[in-house]
mmCIF file of C-alpha atoms and ligand atoms in Angstrom:
data_model
loop_
_atom_site.group_PDB
_atom_site.id
_atom_site.type_symbol
_atom_site.label_atom_id
_atom_site.label_comp_id
_atom_site.label_asym_id
_atom_site.label_seq_id
_atom_site.Cartn_x
_atom_site.Cartn_y
_atom_site.Cartn_z
ATOM 1 C CA MET T 1 -91.635 157.204 -77.310
ATOM 2 C CA ALA T 2 -90.497 158.570 -80.682
ATOM 3 C CA SER T 3 -87.583 156.909 -82.512
ATOM 4 C CA ASN T 4 -84.109 157.910 -81.447
ATOM 5 C CA LYS T 5 -82.520 160.982 -82.933
ATOM 6 C CA SER T 6 -78.748 161.068 -83.256
ATOM 7 C CA LEU T 7 -76.739 164.066 -82.161
ATOM 8 C CA LEU T 8 -72.961 164.429 -82.188
ATOM 9 C CA ILE T 9 -71.708 166.984 -79.677
ATOM 10 C CA LEU T 10 -68.279 168.525 -80.208
ATOM 11 C CA PRO T 11 -67.657 170.961 -77.326
ATOM 12 C CA GLY T 12 -64.198 172.013 -78.611
ATOM 13 C CA ASP T 13 -62.108 174.558 -76.729
ATOM 14 C CA GLY T 14 -62.286 177.544 -74.374
ATOM 15 C CA ILE T 15 -65.851 178.365 -73.357
ATOM 16 C CA GLY T 16 -67.180 175.708 -75.784
ATOM 17 C CA PRO T 17 -67.310 172.939 -73.144
ATOM 18 C CA GLU T 18 -68.765 175.293 -70.503
ATOM 19 C CA ALA T 19 -71.648 176.346 -72.751
ATOM 20 C CA MET T 20 -72.159 172.780 -73.937
ATOM 21 C CA THR T 21 -72.580 171.510 -70.367
ATOM 22 C CA GLU T 22 -75.680 173.697 -70.134
ATOM 23 C CA VAL T 23 -76.960 172.344 -73.462
ATOM 24 C CA ARG T 24 -76.518 168.756 -72.216
ATOM 25 C CA ARG T 25 -78.813 169.570 -69.308
ATOM 26 C CA ILE T 26 -81.466 170.827 -71.737
ATOM 27 C CA VAL T 27 -81.075 167.680 -73.876
ATOM 28 C CA ASP T 28 -81.707 165.646 -70.704
ATOM 29 C CA TRP T 29 -84.684 167.854 -69.895
ATOM 30 C CA MET T 30 -86.153 167.136 -73.348
ATOM 31 C CA GLU T 31 -85.824 163.395 -72.763
ATOM 32 C CA THR T 32 -87.516 163.559 -69.388
ATOM 33 C CA ASN T 33 -90.236 166.032 -70.252
ATOM 34 C CA ARG T 34 -90.946 165.671 -73.955
ATOM 35 C CA ALA T 35 -90.619 161.893 -74.424
ATOM 36 C CA VAL T 36 -87.947 162.254 -77.054
ATOM 37 C CA LYS T 37 -84.821 160.145 -76.922
ATOM 38 C CA PHE T 38 -81.542 161.403 -78.336
ATOM 39 C CA ASP T 39 -78.572 159.160 -79.041
ATOM 40 C CA VAL T 40 -75.911 161.614 -77.972
ATOM 41 C CA ASP T 41 -72.281 160.984 -78.773
ATOM 42 C CA GLU T 42 -69.545 163.375 -77.718
ATOM 43 C CA ASP T 43 -66.081 163.755 -79.229
ATOM 44 C CA LEU T 44 -63.130 166.055 -79.751
ATOM 45 C CA VAL T 45 -62.495 168.856 -82.223
ATOM 46 C CA GLY T 46 -60.004 171.727 -82.427
ATOM 47 C CA GLY T 47 -57.281 172.161 -79.824
ATOM 48 C CA ALA T 48 -58.755 169.390 -77.663
ATOM 49 C CA SER T 49 -58.269 166.966 -80.559
ATOM 50 C CA ILE T 50 -54.768 168.285 -81.285
ATOM 51 C CA ASP T 51 -53.781 167.627 -77.661
ATOM 52 C CA LYS T 52 -54.997 164.033 -77.818
ATOM 53 C CA HIS T 53 -54.454 163.013 -81.465
ATOM 54 C CA GLY T 54 -52.070 165.613 -82.894
ATOM 55 C CA ILE T 55 -54.660 166.744 -85.467
ATOM 56 C CA PRO T 56 -57.680 169.095 -85.185
ATOM 57 C CA ILE T 57 -60.174 166.422 -86.188
ATOM 58 C CA THR T 58 -59.807 162.677 -86.793
ATOM 59 C CA ASP T 59 -61.292 160.704 -89.701
ATOM 60 C CA GLU T 60 -63.355 158.814 -87.144
ATOM 61 C CA VAL T 61 -65.041 162.007 -85.910
ATOM 62 C CA VAL T 62 -65.693 163.200 -89.473
ATOM 63 C CA ASP T 63 -67.211 159.797 -90.197
ATOM 64 C CA LYS T 64 -69.451 160.085 -87.128
ATOM 65 C CA ALA T 65 -70.500 163.582 -88.252
ATOM 66 C CA GLN T 66 -71.475 162.180 -91.663
ATOM 67 C CA ASN T 67 -73.772 159.641 -90.022
ATOM 68 C CA VAL T 68 -75.792 161.574 -87.452
ATOM 69 C CA ASP T 69 -78.902 163.709 -87.784
ATOM 70 C CA ALA T 70 -77.079 166.785 -86.506
ATOM 71 C CA VAL T 71 -73.720 167.971 -85.197
ATOM 72 C CA LEU T 72 -73.605 170.569 -82.419
ATOM 73 C CA LEU T 73 -70.260 172.331 -82.034
ATOM 74 C CA GLY T 74 -69.083 174.642 -79.237
ATOM 75 C CA ALA T 75 -66.067 176.619 -80.447
ATOM 76 C CA VAL T 76 -62.472 175.945 -81.412
ATOM 77 C CA GLY T 77 -59.142 177.697 -80.967
ATOM 78 C CA GLY T 78 -57.068 179.466 -78.373
ATOM 79 C CA PRO T 79 -53.606 180.920 -77.729
ATOM 80 C CA LYS T 80 -52.186 177.510 -76.807
ATOM 81 C CA TRP T 81 -52.357 176.484 -80.491
ATOM 82 C CA ASP T 82 -51.756 179.891 -82.110
ATOM 83 C CA ASN T 83 -48.217 179.096 -83.210
ATOM 84 C CA LEU T 84 -49.041 175.884 -85.050
ATOM 85 C CA ASP T 85 -48.837 175.751 -88.825
ATOM 86 C CA PHE T 86 -52.074 176.941 -90.479
ATOM 87 C CA SER T 87 -52.691 173.436 -91.866
ATOM 88 C CA VAL T 88 -52.994 171.898 -88.362
ATOM 89 C CA LYS T 89 -54.564 174.752 -86.400
ATOM 90 C CA PRO T 90 -57.790 174.073 -84.406
ATOM 91 C CA GLU T 91 -59.881 176.033 -86.950
ATOM 92 C CA ARG T 92 -58.946 173.470 -89.626
ATOM 93 C CA GLY T 93 -61.095 170.927 -87.794
ATOM 94 C CA LEU T 94 -64.154 173.077 -88.311
ATOM 95 C CA LEU T 95 -63.239 173.878 -91.916
ATOM 96 C CA ARG T 96 -62.808 170.182 -92.666
ATOM 97 C CA LEU T 97 -66.241 169.401 -91.218
ATOM 98 C CA ARG T 98 -67.856 172.118 -93.341
ATOM 99 C CA LYS T 99 -66.040 170.888 -96.441
ATOM 100 C CA ASP T 100 -66.480 167.130 -95.999
ATOM 101 C CA LEU T 101 -70.165 167.467 -95.110
ATOM 102 C CA GLU T 102 -70.563 169.930 -98.009
ATOM 103 C CA LEU T 103 -72.398 172.439 -95.849
ATOM 104 C CA TYR T 104 -73.229 175.022 -98.480
ATOM 105 C CA ALA T 105 -76.013 176.990 -96.763
ATOM 106 C CA ASN T 106 -75.168 179.039 -93.699
ATOM 107 C CA LEU T 107 -78.202 180.228 -91.746
ATOM 108 C CA ARG T 108 -77.685 183.205 -89.479
ATOM 109 C CA PRO T 109 -80.801 184.416 -87.685
ATOM 110 C CA ALA T 110 -80.749 187.918 -86.281
ATOM 111 C CA ILE T 111 -83.373 188.152 -83.568
ATOM 112 C CA CYS T 112 -83.577 191.057 -81.184
ATOM 113 C CA PHE T 113 -84.955 190.058 -77.807
ATOM 114 C CA ASP T 114 -87.036 192.910 -76.403
ATOM 115 C CA ALA T 115 -85.139 192.771 -73.121
ATOM 116 C CA LEU T 116 -81.861 193.458 -74.960
ATOM 117 C CA VAL T 117 -83.125 196.177 -77.233
ATOM 118 C CA ASP T 118 -80.817 198.734 -75.609
ATOM 119 C CA ALA T 119 -77.718 196.637 -76.382
ATOM 120 C CA SER T 120 -78.146 197.335 -80.095
ATOM 121 C CA SER T 121 -76.269 200.197 -81.701
ATOM 122 C CA LEU T 122 -79.520 201.169 -83.452
ATOM 123 C CA LYS T 123 -82.502 202.986 -81.972
ATOM 124 C CA PRO T 124 -84.859 200.665 -80.041
ATOM 125 C CA GLU T 125 -87.782 201.288 -82.408
ATOM 126 C CA LEU T 126 -85.689 200.104 -85.370
ATOM 127 C CA VAL T 127 -84.728 196.759 -83.814
ATOM 128 C CA SER T 128 -87.506 195.945 -81.362
ATOM 129 C CA GLY T 129 -89.165 192.729 -82.563
ATOM 130 C CA LEU T 130 -86.511 192.184 -85.241
ATOM 131 C CA ASP T 131 -86.495 188.621 -86.596
ATOM 132 C CA ILE T 132 -84.631 188.106 -89.858
ATOM 133 C CA MET T 133 -82.697 185.220 -91.373
ATOM 134 C CA ILE T 134 -79.674 185.544 -93.617
ATOM 135 C CA VAL T 135 -78.804 182.559 -95.812
ATOM 136 C CA ARG T 136 -75.199 182.781 -96.965
ATOM 137 C CA GLU T 137 -73.723 180.491 -99.626
ATOM 138 C CA LEU T 138 -70.767 178.930 -97.838
ATOM 139 C CA THR T 139 -68.713 176.705 -100.130
ATOM 140 C CA GLY T 140 -68.340 178.663 -103.376
ATOM 141 C CA GLY T 141 -67.672 182.144 -104.685
ATOM 142 C CA VAL T 142 -64.617 184.332 -104.386
ATOM 143 C CA TYR T 143 -63.169 182.601 -101.294
ATOM 144 C CA PHE T 144 -62.641 179.423 -103.294
ATOM 145 C CA GLY T 145 -62.535 180.556 -106.968
ATOM 146 C CA GLU T 146 -59.523 179.961 -109.219
ATOM 147 C CA PRO T 147 -57.290 181.535 -110.340
ATOM 148 C CA ARG T 148 -56.150 183.065 -107.082
ATOM 149 C CA GLY T 149 -52.823 184.253 -105.720
ATOM 150 C CA ILE T 150 -50.345 187.111 -105.714
ATOM 151 C CA GLU T 151 -48.280 187.648 -108.891
ATOM 152 C CA ASP T 152 -45.066 189.529 -109.320
ATOM 153 C CA LEU T 153 -45.398 191.735 -112.395
ATOM 154 C CA GLY T 154 -41.825 193.027 -112.179
ATOM 155 C CA ASN T 155 -40.658 196.592 -111.555
ATOM 156 C CA GLY T 156 -41.791 196.273 -107.935
ATOM 157 C CA ILE T 157 -45.410 195.834 -108.951
ATOM 158 C CA ARG T 158 -47.493 192.929 -107.653
ATOM 159 C CA ARG T 159 -51.034 191.852 -108.437
ATOM 160 C CA GLY T 160 -53.481 190.091 -106.077
ATOM 161 C CA ILE T 161 -56.109 187.879 -107.718
ATOM 162 C CA ASN T 162 -59.295 186.228 -106.515
ATOM 163 C CA THR T 163 -62.061 184.982 -108.741
ATOM 164 C CA GLN T 164 -65.778 185.208 -108.088
ATOM 165 C CA VAL T 165 -67.242 182.081 -109.638
ATOM 166 C CA TYR T 166 -70.616 180.339 -109.304
ATOM 167 C CA THR T 167 -72.167 177.446 -111.229
ATOM 168 C CA THR T 168 -75.919 177.125 -111.693
ATOM 169 C CA PRO T 169 -76.277 174.100 -109.329
ATOM 170 C CA GLU T 170 -74.428 176.004 -106.591
ATOM 171 C CA ILE T 171 -76.883 178.899 -106.888
ATOM 172 C CA GLN T 172 -79.956 176.688 -107.224
ATOM 173 C CA ARG T 173 -79.321 174.578 -104.120
ATOM 174 C CA VAL T 174 -78.769 177.504 -101.763
ATOM 175 C CA ALA T 175 -81.744 179.339 -103.282
ATOM 176 C CA ARG T 176 -83.952 176.300 -102.570
ATOM 177 C CA VAL T 177 -82.907 176.301 -98.899
ATOM 178 C CA ALA T 178 -83.769 180.008 -98.669
ATOM 179 C CA PHE T 179 -87.144 179.629 -100.417
ATOM 180 C CA GLU T 180 -88.050 176.719 -98.134
ATOM 181 C CA LEU T 181 -87.186 178.811 -95.084
ATOM 182 C CA ALA T 182 -89.176 181.790 -96.358
ATOM 183 C CA LYS T 183 -92.146 179.498 -96.910
ATOM 184 C CA LYS T 184 -92.044 178.443 -93.254
ATOM 185 C CA ARG T 185 -91.645 182.046 -92.056
ATOM 186 C CA ASP T 186 -93.233 185.221 -93.447
ATOM 187 C CA GLY T 187 -93.081 184.110 -97.083
ATOM 188 C CA ARG T 188 -90.736 186.868 -98.262
ATOM 189 C CA LEU T 189 -87.268 186.433 -99.775
ATOM 190 C CA VAL T 190 -84.769 189.085 -100.841
ATOM 191 C CA SER T 191 -81.970 187.841 -103.086
ATOM 192 C CA SER T 192 -78.880 190.019 -102.950
ATOM 193 C CA GLU T 193 -75.997 190.329 -105.437
ATOM 194 C CA LYS T 194 -74.334 192.941 -107.623
ATOM 195 C CA ALA T 195 -75.963 192.118 -110.958
ATOM 196 C CA ASN T 196 -75.350 195.734 -112.011
ATOM 197 C CA VAL T 197 -71.568 195.220 -112.204
ATOM 198 C CA MET T 198 -70.848 191.457 -111.986
ATOM 199 C CA GLU T 199 -71.712 188.691 -114.456
ATOM 200 C CA SER T 200 -71.807 186.169 -111.605
ATOM 201 C CA GLY T 201 -74.478 188.412 -110.085
ATOM 202 C CA VAL T 202 -76.495 188.363 -113.315
ATOM 203 C CA LEU T 203 -76.358 184.562 -113.331
ATOM 204 C CA TRP T 204 -77.294 184.467 -109.631
ATOM 205 C CA ARG T 205 -80.375 186.601 -110.248
ATOM 206 C CA GLU T 206 -81.473 184.607 -113.317
ATOM 207 C CA GLU T 207 -81.183 181.278 -111.484
ATOM 208 C CA VAL T 208 -83.018 182.511 -108.384
ATOM 209 C CA ILE T 209 -85.851 183.763 -110.617
ATOM 210 C CA LYS T 210 -86.038 180.376 -112.381
ATOM 211 C CA ILE T 211 -86.265 178.443 -109.089
ATOM 212 C CA HIS T 212 -88.888 180.892 -107.862
ATOM 213 C CA GLU T 213 -91.113 180.503 -110.924
ATOM 214 C CA ALA T 214 -90.739 176.728 -111.152
ATOM 215 C CA GLU T 215 -90.861 175.686 -107.485
ATOM 216 C CA PHE T 216 -91.836 178.469 -105.071
ATOM 217 C CA PRO T 217 -94.286 180.864 -106.773
ATOM 218 C CA GLU T 218 -96.070 181.401 -103.427
ATOM 219 C CA VAL T 219 -92.995 183.114 -101.931
ATOM 220 C CA GLU T 220 -92.691 186.864 -102.554
ATOM 221 C CA LEU T 221 -89.275 187.353 -104.192
ATOM 222 C CA SER T 222 -87.432 190.621 -104.648
ATOM 223 C CA HIS T 223 -83.848 191.533 -105.541
ATOM 224 C CA MET T 224 -81.523 194.025 -103.922
ATOM 225 C CA TYR T 225 -77.960 195.026 -104.778
ATOM 226 C CA ALA T 226 -75.666 194.031 -101.913
ATOM 227 C CA ASP T 227 -74.516 197.579 -101.183
ATOM 228 C CA ASN T 228 -78.129 198.700 -100.863
ATOM 229 C CA ALA T 229 -78.872 195.653 -98.677
ATOM 230 C CA ALA T 230 -76.104 196.750 -96.280
ATOM 231 C CA MET T 231 -77.626 200.220 -96.158
ATOM 232 C CA GLN T 232 -81.171 198.923 -95.668
ATOM 233 C CA LEU T 233 -80.036 196.581 -92.871
ATOM 234 C CA VAL T 234 -79.009 199.528 -90.748
ATOM 235 C CA ARG T 235 -81.730 201.898 -92.011
ATOM 236 C CA ALA T 236 -84.824 199.689 -91.627
ATOM 237 C CA PRO T 237 -83.856 196.087 -90.793
ATOM 238 C CA LYS T 238 -87.418 194.974 -90.051
ATOM 239 C CA GLN T 239 -88.355 195.210 -93.747
ATOM 240 C CA PHE T 240 -86.586 191.848 -94.276
ATOM 241 C CA ASP T 241 -87.746 188.297 -93.652
ATOM 242 C CA VAL T 242 -85.171 186.031 -95.373
ATOM 243 C CA ILE T 243 -82.154 187.252 -97.348
ATOM 244 C CA VAL T 244 -80.171 184.894 -99.610
ATOM 245 C CA THR T 245 -76.783 185.930 -100.859
ATOM 246 C CA ASP T 246 -73.354 184.661 -101.907
ATOM 247 C CA ASN T 247 -70.356 183.826 -99.759
ATOM 248 C CA LEU T 248 -68.619 187.217 -99.801
ATOM 249 C CA PHE T 249 -71.675 189.465 -99.464
ATOM 250 C CA GLY T 250 -73.167 187.022 -96.949
ATOM 251 C CA ASP T 251 -70.056 187.209 -94.802
ATOM 252 C CA ILE T 252 -70.459 190.961 -94.503
ATOM 253 C CA LEU T 253 -74.255 191.238 -94.391
ATOM 254 C CA SER T 254 -74.638 188.508 -91.746
ATOM 255 C CA ASP T 255 -72.078 190.129 -89.429
ATOM 256 C CA CYS T 256 -73.791 193.458 -89.919
ATOM 257 C CA ALA T 257 -77.217 191.950 -89.121
ATOM 258 C CA ALA T 258 -75.794 190.091 -86.123
ATOM 259 C CA MET T 259 -74.620 193.277 -84.491
ATOM 260 C CA LEU T 260 -78.099 194.782 -84.745
ATOM 261 C CA THR T 261 -78.990 192.417 -81.942
ATOM 262 C CA GLY T 262 -76.273 193.545 -79.558
ATOM 263 C CA SER T 263 -74.240 190.604 -78.325
ATOM 264 C CA LEU T 264 -72.056 187.837 -79.716
ATOM 265 C CA GLY T 265 -73.035 185.621 -76.791
ATOM 266 C CA MET T 266 -76.626 185.450 -78.071
ATOM 267 C CA LEU T 267 -76.148 184.418 -81.704
ATOM 268 C CA PRO T 268 -76.685 180.885 -83.022
ATOM 269 C CA SER T 269 -76.083 179.578 -86.547
ATOM 270 C CA ALA T 270 -76.703 176.544 -88.710
ATOM 271 C CA SER T 271 -74.859 175.206 -91.734
ATOM 272 C CA LEU T 272 -76.850 172.855 -93.936
ATOM 273 C CA GLY T 273 -75.894 170.501 -96.752
ATOM 274 C CA ASP T 274 -77.773 168.178 -99.067
ATOM 275 C CA VAL T 275 -80.431 165.668 -98.139
ATOM 276 C CA ASP T 276 -78.976 162.124 -98.297
ATOM 277 C CA GLU T 277 -80.609 158.876 -99.446
ATOM 278 C CA HIS T 278 -82.217 158.424 -95.992
ATOM 279 C CA GLY T 279 -83.917 161.826 -96.274
ATOM 280 C CA ARG T 280 -81.486 163.299 -93.757
ATOM 281 C CA ARG T 281 -80.004 166.739 -94.340
ATOM 282 C CA LYS T 282 -76.371 167.155 -93.293
ATOM 283 C CA ALA T 283 -76.262 169.802 -90.604
ATOM 284 C CA LEU T 284 -73.883 171.537 -88.214
ATOM 285 C CA TYR T 285 -75.107 173.928 -85.528
ATOM 286 C CA GLU T 286 -72.797 176.293 -83.656
ATOM 287 C CA PRO T 287 -72.754 179.662 -81.937
ATOM 288 C CA VAL T 288 -71.379 182.553 -83.984
ATOM 289 C CA HIS T 289 -68.851 183.399 -81.271
ATOM 290 C CA GLY T 290 -65.424 181.801 -80.834
ATOM 291 C CA SER T 291 -63.781 180.088 -77.874
ATOM 292 C CA ALA T 292 -63.357 183.354 -75.905
ATOM 293 C CA PRO T 293 -60.052 182.327 -74.276
ATOM 294 C CA ASP T 294 -60.036 185.581 -72.278
ATOM 295 C CA ILE T 295 -62.916 184.319 -70.108
ATOM 296 C CA ALA T 296 -62.592 180.529 -70.468
ATOM 297 C CA GLY T 297 -62.791 178.485 -67.255
ATOM 298 C CA GLU T 298 -64.335 181.316 -65.231
ATOM 299 C CA ASN T 299 -67.972 180.208 -65.417
ATOM 300 C CA ILE T 300 -69.015 183.616 -66.734
ATOM 301 C CA ALA T 301 -69.575 182.876 -70.446
ATOM 302 C CA ASN T 302 -73.025 183.333 -71.919
ATOM 303 C CA PRO T 303 -74.324 179.871 -72.884
ATOM 304 C CA ILE T 304 -77.384 181.233 -74.747
ATOM 305 C CA ALA T 305 -75.857 181.240 -78.279
ATOM 306 C CA THR T 306 -75.052 177.537 -77.916
ATOM 307 C CA ILE T 307 -78.437 176.782 -76.359
ATOM 308 C CA LEU T 308 -80.174 178.599 -79.241
ATOM 309 C CA SER T 309 -78.003 176.611 -81.702
ATOM 310 C CA TYR T 310 -79.454 173.449 -80.157
ATOM 311 C CA ALA T 311 -82.939 174.964 -80.583
ATOM 312 C CA MET T 312 -82.118 175.484 -84.275
ATOM 313 C CA ALA T 313 -81.105 171.802 -84.500
ATOM 314 C CA LEU T 314 -84.478 170.823 -83.035
ATOM 315 C CA ARG T 315 -86.262 173.021 -85.571
ATOM 316 C CA TYR T 316 -84.319 172.211 -88.736
ATOM 317 C CA SER T 317 -82.927 168.682 -88.230
ATOM 318 C CA PHE T 318 -85.481 167.078 -85.917
ATOM 319 C CA ASP T 319 -88.686 168.771 -87.023
ATOM 320 C CA MET T 320 -89.386 169.702 -83.390
ATOM 321 C CA SER T 321 -90.587 173.279 -83.780
ATOM 322 C CA GLU T 322 -92.680 173.154 -80.627
ATOM 323 C CA GLU T 323 -89.648 172.233 -78.523
ATOM 324 C CA ALA T 324 -87.507 174.839 -80.298
ATOM 325 C CA ASP T 325 -90.201 177.434 -79.522
ATOM 326 C CA LEU T 326 -90.152 176.348 -75.872
ATOM 327 C CA ILE T 327 -86.407 176.972 -75.583
ATOM 328 C CA GLU T 328 -86.626 180.326 -77.334
ATOM 329 C CA THR T 329 -89.532 181.405 -75.128
ATOM 330 C CA ALA T 330 -87.663 180.287 -71.996
ATOM 331 C CA VAL T 331 -84.645 182.367 -73.030
ATOM 332 C CA LYS T 332 -86.864 185.351 -73.785
ATOM 333 C CA ASN T 333 -88.602 185.112 -70.405
ATOM 334 C CA VAL T 334 -85.343 184.713 -68.483
ATOM 335 C CA LEU T 335 -83.918 187.818 -70.142
ATOM 336 C CA GLY T 336 -87.219 189.598 -69.498
ATOM 337 C CA SER T 337 -86.885 188.806 -65.806
ATOM 338 C CA GLY T 338 -83.581 190.701 -65.710
ATOM 339 C CA MET T 339 -81.119 187.800 -65.551
ATOM 340 C CA ARG T 340 -77.887 188.541 -67.421
ATOM 341 C CA THR T 341 -74.473 186.989 -67.919
ATOM 342 C CA ALA T 342 -71.626 189.514 -67.750
ATOM 343 C CA ASP T 343 -71.485 190.158 -71.517
ATOM 344 C CA ILE T 344 -75.081 191.438 -71.644
ATOM 345 C CA MET T 345 -75.195 192.967 -68.167
ATOM 346 C CA SER T 346 -76.703 196.428 -67.727
ATOM 347 C CA ASP T 347 -77.781 198.667 -64.853
ATOM 348 C CA GLY T 348 -80.503 197.301 -62.597
ATOM 349 C CA MET T 349 -80.182 193.719 -63.902
ATOM 350 C CA THR T 350 -78.984 190.633 -62.005
ATOM 351 C CA LYS T 351 -75.610 189.220 -63.016
ATOM 352 C CA VAL T 352 -75.463 185.415 -63.149
ATOM 353 C CA SER T 353 -72.837 182.793 -63.989
ATOM 354 C CA THR T 354 -72.906 180.337 -66.916
ATOM 355 C CA THR T 355 -74.215 177.565 -64.667
ATOM 356 C CA LYS T 356 -76.798 179.791 -63.032
ATOM 357 C CA MET T 357 -78.091 180.894 -66.445
ATOM 358 C CA GLY T 358 -78.495 177.199 -67.303
ATOM 359 C CA ASP T 359 -80.361 176.627 -64.004
ATOM 360 C CA ILE T 360 -82.757 179.499 -64.630
ATOM 361 C CA ILE T 361 -83.505 178.482 -68.220
ATOM 362 C CA LEU T 362 -84.267 174.925 -67.061
ATOM 363 C CA ARG T 363 -86.542 176.243 -64.346
ATOM 364 C CA GLU T 364 -88.326 178.419 -66.901
ATOM 365 C CA LEU T 365 -88.721 175.404 -69.211
ATOM 366 C CA ASP T 366 -90.386 173.534 -66.322
ATOM 367 C CA LYS T 367 -92.689 176.471 -65.734
ATOM 368 C CA ILE T 368 -93.838 177.128 -69.296
ATOM 369 C CA SER T 369 -94.184 173.505 -70.325
ATOM 370 C CA GLY T 370 -96.123 172.356 -67.331
HETATM 371 P P1 NAD P 401 -64.467 185.283 -79.661
HETATM 372 O O1 NAD P 401 -65.821 185.243 -80.264
HETATM 373 O O2 NAD P 401 -63.977 184.043 -79.046
HETATM 374 O O3 NAD P 401 -64.418 186.441 -78.555
HETATM 375 C C1 NAD P 401 -64.601 187.830 -78.854
HETATM 376 C C2 NAD P 401 -64.989 188.576 -77.551
HETATM 377 O O4 NAD P 401 -66.340 188.263 -77.212
HETATM 378 C C3 NAD P 401 -64.153 188.176 -76.350
HETATM 379 O O5 NAD P 401 -63.941 189.269 -75.533
HETATM 380 C C4 NAD P 401 -65.019 187.154 -75.625
HETATM 381 O O6 NAD P 401 -64.785 187.077 -74.239
HETATM 382 C C5 NAD P 401 -66.424 187.636 -75.944
HETATM 383 N N1 NAD P 401 -67.360 186.522 -76.046
HETATM 384 C C6 NAD P 401 -67.486 185.661 -77.091
HETATM 385 N N2 NAD P 401 -68.423 184.757 -76.825
HETATM 386 C C7 NAD P 401 -68.893 185.025 -75.602
HETATM 387 C C8 NAD P 401 -69.877 184.412 -74.765
HETATM 388 N N3 NAD P 401 -70.558 183.340 -75.168
HETATM 389 N N4 NAD P 401 -70.091 184.945 -73.550
HETATM 390 C C9 NAD P 401 -69.428 186.032 -73.149
HETATM 391 N N5 NAD P 401 -68.488 186.661 -73.877
HETATM 392 C C10 NAD P 401 -68.227 186.150 -75.093
HETATM 393 O O7 NAD P 401 -63.489 185.778 -80.828
HETATM 394 P P2 NAD P 401 -61.896 185.946 -80.820
HETATM 395 O O8 NAD P 401 -61.443 186.479 -79.489
HETATM 396 O O9 NAD P 401 -61.595 186.696 -82.047
HETATM 397 O O10 NAD P 401 -61.314 184.484 -81.003
HETATM 398 C C11 NAD P 401 -60.886 183.632 -79.935
HETATM 399 C C12 NAD P 401 -60.561 182.263 -80.491
HETATM 400 O O11 NAD P 401 -61.746 181.682 -81.053
HETATM 401 C C13 NAD P 401 -59.540 182.288 -81.641
HETATM 402 O O12 NAD P 401 -58.697 181.182 -81.510
HETATM 403 C C14 NAD P 401 -60.385 182.198 -82.888
HETATM 404 O O13 NAD P 401 -59.698 181.614 -83.966
HETATM 405 C C15 NAD P 401 -61.501 181.280 -82.409
HETATM 406 N N6 NAD P 401 -62.759 181.401 -83.156
HETATM 407 C C16 NAD P 401 -63.442 180.268 -83.330
HETATM 408 C C17 NAD P 401 -64.682 180.310 -83.949
HETATM 409 C C18 NAD P 401 -65.449 179.022 -84.073
HETATM 410 O O14 NAD P 401 -65.127 178.052 -83.400
HETATM 411 N N7 NAD P 401 -66.479 178.985 -84.902
HETATM 412 C C19 NAD P 401 -65.220 181.519 -84.384
HETATM 413 C C20 NAD P 401 -64.492 182.697 -84.145
HETATM 414 C C21 NAD P 401 -63.251 182.631 -83.517
#
């Protein structure tokens, strides 16, 4: 049996725990069927942590997160904690994890499952077979740059200020993650900025070119202004393999790409940091969706985004591509057989609960692995 792999599970709030229950069953399945042992620890984040400890994440949980191979998070937040001060809201738990683990590269795949092609707002032929990856810089840029604030200029006039700022190491490290990903995929990377009007964009482009020439000459690199990238994403999304971009443009482009695939309940993500002295890359995996308080506790949430986040953990933190492929194929087959949770339901399909979707995916895993 292979050496143990450590996984910290933080189910969080709302539908987070419901979806995570289904993931736990797949983790168990992996142990039984793929001879791989996970040391799984589970703890609190978000509102669940506020209820028990008065804060959205404890130092102890952050410490645990620093010392595992991967963290898998459900979702945080809900109306129960909406009136708390911003500094102690559930979302702060997640922000602290991202900050303390220095998770600077946010990976958002946009994959369109053939069975869900009609859920996209684009024509089926534009999205059928779509499989792109957006790498967004997550810890720098205009959301964090100084100076920032709102100034009173007198005479009833105010001025809002945010600063777009990037250093060369910040650009280089996220570019490396994107080049490495492109190398493992189709070998094509588009770097997106606004070098035509922004100096930070000029620097971004220059640094990406340097990394390309020095370290990844085998990857095909091209550059695209962010406004054009937005246009191309809805015009002909399949032209892309991997896109790397800054925090602000990445925020917009990744949401745009996500919606090409139809449903929030299907979208996983990963946030990666640096490789530590043990060769372990800091990593947090989570669905793109939130805690969906409107449907929490009803056993109707779609667990697939969280299950696919676990598949991403297998692929990127545990080097278990075969197992990740198995999960993704199982999901594809289950959707192909017409099984749908309420959020992706359409005419002629069979509506199933969260638990039932977990059951069917496990059964499919048995079938395709055996
Ligand atoms: P949301 O993603 O929770 O829900 C948006 C809509 O999509 C809702 O109608 C919901 O029922 C539906 N939905 C989302 N995921 C689904 C799933 N897996 N299956 C079926 N339907 C699903 O976004 P929101 O309503 O804006 O936010 C709710 C709470 O979640 C807020 O407190 C917000 O701050 C928090 N939030 C957390 C995260 C996170 O933990 N990363 C992200 C976004 C929002």
